[in-house]
Short mmCIF file of C-alpha atoms in Angstrom, two decimals:
data_model
loop_
_atom_site.label_atom_id
_atom_site.label_comp_id
_atom_site.label_asym_id
_atom_site.label_seq_id
_atom_site.Cartn_x
_atom_site.Cartn_y
_atom_site.Cartn_z
CA MET A 61 29.60 -17.54 13.49
CA ASN A 62 26.41 -17.25 15.88
CA ALA A 63 24.37 -19.05 13.26
CA LEU A 64 26.75 -21.86 13.37
CA TYR A 65 26.84 -21.69 17.06
CA TRP A 66 23.20 -21.98 17.45
CA ILE A 67 22.23 -24.89 14.83
CA LYS A 68 25.29 -26.86 16.75
CA LYS A 69 24.12 -26.65 19.77
CA GLU A 70 20.71 -27.18 21.81
CA ASP A 71 19.42 -24.57 23.85
CA ASN A 72 16.52 -22.82 25.52
CA TRP A 73 16.46 -20.20 22.68
CA ALA A 74 14.29 -17.38 22.09
CA THR A 75 11.32 -18.45 20.19
CA PHE A 76 12.24 -16.49 16.90
CA ILE A 77 15.28 -18.29 17.04
CA ALA A 78 14.05 -21.18 18.01
CA ASN A 79 12.24 -21.44 15.07
CA ARG A 80 14.98 -20.60 12.64
CA VAL A 81 17.18 -23.58 13.97
CA ASN A 82 14.25 -25.92 13.67
CA GLY A 83 13.72 -25.16 10.08
CA ILE A 84 17.46 -25.27 9.45
CA TRP A 85 17.61 -28.62 11.18
CA LYS A 86 14.73 -29.87 9.03
CA LEU A 87 16.05 -28.56 5.52
CA THR A 88 19.66 -29.05 5.56
CA ASP A 89 22.33 -31.63 6.38
CA PRO A 90 25.08 -31.04 8.94
CA GLU A 91 27.50 -31.25 6.49
CA ALA A 92 26.41 -28.46 5.01
CA TRP A 93 26.81 -26.53 8.21
CA LYS A 94 30.13 -24.45 6.89
CA PHE A 95 30.91 -21.11 7.09
CA ASN A 96 29.56 -18.57 4.71
CA PRO A 97 31.87 -16.93 1.65
CA THR A 98 32.43 -13.77 3.74
CA ASP A 99 34.61 -15.88 6.20
CA LEU A 100 36.93 -17.25 3.32
CA PRO A 101 39.17 -14.07 3.23
CA SER A 102 39.60 -13.71 6.99
CA ARG A 103 40.65 -17.73 6.73
CA ARG A 104 43.64 -16.87 4.57
CA CYS A 105 42.23 -18.26 1.67
CA ASN A 106 44.48 -17.96 -1.26
CA LEU A 107 43.56 -16.51 -4.81
CA LYS A 108 43.20 -20.15 -6.14
CA ALA A 109 41.05 -21.63 -3.73
CA LEU A 110 38.45 -18.38 -3.68
CA LEU A 111 38.27 -18.91 -7.65
CA LYS A 112 37.13 -22.32 -7.10
CA SER A 113 34.90 -21.68 -4.36
CA HIS A 114 31.19 -22.81 -5.10
CA TRP A 115 29.55 -19.41 -4.03
CA TRP A 116 30.47 -18.00 -7.54
CA ASP A 117 27.51 -20.32 -8.88
CA ALA A 118 25.48 -20.61 -5.61
CA VAL A 119 21.53 -21.01 -6.12
CA SER A 120 19.69 -18.03 -6.47
CA ILE A 121 17.66 -16.74 -3.44
CA PRO A 122 13.65 -17.52 -3.63
CA LEU A 123 12.65 -13.61 -3.84
CA PRO A 124 8.94 -12.93 -3.79
CA GLU A 125 7.23 -13.56 -7.23
CA ASP A 126 4.84 -10.51 -6.51
CA ARG A 127 8.05 -7.93 -5.58
CA VAL A 128 10.41 -8.84 -8.61
CA ARG A 129 8.03 -9.75 -11.68
CA ASP A 130 7.49 -7.51 -14.42
CA ALA A 131 4.09 -5.88 -13.86
CA ALA A 132 2.06 -2.36 -14.03
CA VAL A 133 2.58 -0.29 -11.21
CA PHE A 134 0.13 -0.95 -8.09
CA VAL A 135 -0.95 -4.23 -9.49
CA ALA A 136 0.39 -5.94 -6.42
CA THR A 137 -0.23 -3.58 -3.37
CA GLY A 138 0.20 -3.68 0.16
CA ILE A 139 -2.53 -1.68 2.44
CA ASP A 140 -2.35 -0.32 5.87
CA LEU A 141 -3.54 2.35 8.13
CA CYS A 142 -2.02 5.51 10.31
CA GLY A 143 -3.13 8.03 12.53
CA PRO A 144 -5.16 9.31 13.70
CA LEU A 145 -4.53 13.10 12.79
CA PHE A 146 -6.82 15.71 14.44
CA LEU A 147 -8.63 18.51 11.91
CA LYS A 148 -9.67 21.86 13.28
CA THR A 149 -13.05 20.83 13.72
CA ASP A 150 -11.40 18.58 16.62
CA ASN A 151 -12.70 15.61 14.26
CA LYS A 152 -10.15 12.50 14.07
CA CYS A 153 -8.96 11.41 10.48
CA TRP A 154 -6.84 8.29 9.47
CA ILE A 155 -4.79 7.82 6.59
CA VAL A 156 -4.86 4.49 4.37
CA LEU A 157 -1.75 3.59 2.54
CA ALA A 158 -1.37 1.56 -0.34
CA PRO A 159 2.35 1.02 -1.48
CA CYS A 160 3.18 -0.63 -4.84
CA ALA A 161 4.96 -3.90 -4.19
CA VAL A 162 6.85 -3.73 -7.33
CA TYR A 163 7.81 -0.14 -7.86
CA ARG A 164 7.87 1.02 -3.96
CA THR A 165 5.26 3.82 -4.88
CA VAL A 166 2.50 4.78 -2.79
CA HIS A 167 -0.66 5.74 -2.91
CA LEU A 168 -2.56 7.69 0.12
CA GLU A 169 -6.26 8.53 1.05
CA LEU A 170 -7.91 10.20 3.80
CA VAL A 171 -10.85 8.54 5.70
CA SER A 172 -12.69 10.32 8.79
CA SER A 173 -13.38 6.88 10.33
CA LEU A 174 -11.93 3.13 11.00
CA SER A 175 -15.28 1.84 9.53
CA THR A 176 -15.67 -1.32 7.34
CA GLU A 177 -17.79 1.23 4.99
CA CYS A 178 -15.08 3.96 5.17
CA PHE A 179 -12.40 1.37 4.54
CA ILE A 180 -14.26 -0.12 1.23
CA LEU A 181 -14.81 3.38 -0.09
CA ALA A 182 -10.62 3.94 0.22
CA LEU A 183 -10.35 0.89 -1.79
CA ARG A 184 -12.68 1.98 -4.26
CA TRP A 185 -11.17 5.59 -4.59
CA PHE A 186 -7.52 3.49 -5.03
CA ILE A 187 -8.95 1.13 -7.69
CA ALA A 188 -10.48 4.16 -9.43
CA LYS A 189 -7.63 6.30 -9.50
CA ARG A 190 -4.74 3.41 -9.62
CA GLY A 191 -6.37 0.49 -11.62
CA ARG A 192 -7.67 -2.86 -10.23
CA PRO A 193 -4.86 -4.78 -8.65
CA THR A 194 -4.43 -8.50 -8.84
CA THR A 195 -3.15 -8.88 -5.15
CA ILE A 196 -3.34 -7.11 -1.89
CA TYR A 197 -1.26 -7.90 1.01
CA SER A 198 -2.31 -6.54 4.63
CA ASP A 199 -2.34 -7.62 8.29
CA ASN A 200 -6.04 -8.38 9.26
CA GLY A 201 -5.63 -7.30 12.72
CA LYS A 202 -6.14 -10.44 14.55
CA ASN A 203 -2.53 -11.52 14.12
CA LEU A 204 -1.20 -8.76 16.14
CA VAL A 205 -1.15 -8.31 19.95
CA GLY A 206 -1.97 -5.10 21.33
CA THR A 207 -5.00 -2.47 21.11
CA SER A 208 -2.95 0.09 19.05
CA ASN A 209 -3.63 -2.05 15.89
CA LEU A 210 -5.97 -0.08 13.72
CA LEU A 211 -6.98 -2.80 11.63
CA GLN A 212 -8.88 -4.73 14.36
CA LYS A 213 -11.90 -2.67 13.75
CA ILE A 214 -12.20 -3.78 10.37
CA ASP A 215 -15.15 -6.47 9.55
CA TRP A 216 -12.55 -8.80 6.78
CA GLU A 217 -15.39 -10.71 5.73
CA LYS A 218 -17.13 -7.94 4.13
CA ILE A 219 -13.56 -6.49 2.79
CA GLU A 220 -12.87 -10.46 1.37
CA ASN A 221 -16.39 -9.89 -0.23
CA PHE A 222 -15.86 -6.99 -1.69
CA ALA A 223 -12.06 -8.06 -3.08
CA SER A 224 -13.74 -11.39 -4.32
CA GLU A 225 -16.34 -9.12 -6.50
CA LYS A 226 -13.27 -7.15 -7.88
CA ARG A 227 -11.33 -10.44 -8.66
CA ILE A 228 -8.48 -9.22 -6.30
CA SER A 229 -6.60 -11.90 -4.28
CA TRP A 230 -6.24 -10.79 -0.65
CA LYS A 231 -3.38 -12.25 1.18
CA PHE A 232 -3.01 -11.70 4.73
CA SER A 233 0.20 -11.85 7.11
CA PRO A 234 0.70 -15.05 8.75
CA PRO A 235 0.71 -15.33 12.33
CA ALA A 236 4.13 -14.05 14.25
CA ALA A 237 5.41 -12.61 10.83
CA PRO A 238 6.19 -9.35 11.47
CA TRP A 239 8.51 -9.11 8.36
CA TRP A 240 5.73 -9.55 5.86
CA GLY A 241 4.88 -5.83 6.14
CA GLY A 242 8.47 -4.19 6.06
CA SER A 243 7.81 -3.30 2.70
CA TRP A 244 4.72 -0.95 3.54
CA GLU A 245 6.24 -0.28 7.31
CA ARG A 246 9.07 1.62 5.91
CA LEU A 247 6.82 3.83 4.14
CA ILE A 248 4.43 4.67 6.70
CA GLY A 249 7.55 5.70 8.61
CA LEU A 250 8.85 8.00 5.85
CA LEU A 251 5.23 9.64 5.42
CA LYS A 252 5.41 10.38 9.21
CA SER A 253 8.62 11.95 9.00
CA ILE A 254 7.16 14.16 6.14
CA LEU A 255 4.22 15.23 8.01
CA ARG A 256 6.11 15.57 11.43
CA LYS A 257 8.16 18.33 9.56
CA VAL A 258 4.90 20.02 7.77
CA LEU A 259 2.25 19.80 10.03
CA GLY A 260 4.22 19.95 13.60
CA LYS A 261 1.29 20.85 16.01
CA ALA A 262 -0.65 22.33 13.64
CA CYS A 263 -4.52 21.64 12.91
CA LEU A 264 -5.78 21.83 9.33
CA SER A 265 -9.16 21.55 7.55
CA GLU A 266 -9.77 18.75 5.65
CA GLU A 267 -9.24 20.15 2.11
CA GLU A 268 -5.71 21.13 3.49
CA LEU A 269 -4.76 18.43 4.84
CA VAL A 270 -5.54 16.22 1.77
CA THR A 271 -3.34 18.88 -0.08
CA VAL A 272 -0.61 18.08 2.06
CA LEU A 273 -0.85 14.24 1.42
CA CYS A 274 -0.86 14.72 -2.16
CA ASP A 275 2.57 16.52 -1.68
CA ALA A 276 3.57 14.05 0.55
CA GLU A 277 2.74 11.22 -1.74
CA SER A 278 4.23 13.02 -4.56
CA LEU A 279 7.60 13.32 -2.37
CA ILE A 280 7.88 9.81 -1.40
CA ASN A 281 7.25 8.79 -5.06
CA SER A 282 10.12 11.08 -6.62
CA ARG A 283 12.47 9.69 -4.02
CA PRO A 284 15.80 7.83 -6.02
CA LEU A 285 15.60 3.95 -5.43
CA THR A 286 18.58 3.66 -4.20
CA TYR A 287 20.92 4.18 -0.98
CA LEU A 288 21.65 7.66 -0.07
#
């Protein structure tokens, strides 16, 4: 009902709503602006009319190809960073998170800095352990506003050169599209929840923290792929 109200009226919408409304105006005809199938029972639709509804044979939603294709694990993956964590030596470290786009598994690596060199080393570790991906998705640091974005410190020209040498297609999230990273942001949330419960305020050595990350990775990858 809200969507029908928006597209039938011009108003000073928020940017997100205005972009969606403009897209609907360009791609559809006003004749198509009707109630969705969930509204049929609320309008006292009888069984005969419900069985004849065209929604039984509706067009399939165009899902992202890299998310639904039959492929090996980690062939299509994302890359993100989270941290910092503090070691016993008072040094900082960060976690490189690589989620599989198809099977929702995750690979974790620990790096000692946010330098481009350490980021490339983490990619090399990932490729050596999991195999070479064909596609990697990530934010490039320039798409997000705020100094808290860890990826802003990475030299992406070097990263793209490395990916090109490895025959990897690197795809960056478009500007003003935070939902692109939703598949791995959820896994980051799971990882942080595990680390908060396991570590609390404790500071570990690097070897101990790597062990905890291996346990966390195993725990995330063994979760059931369904609602609980």
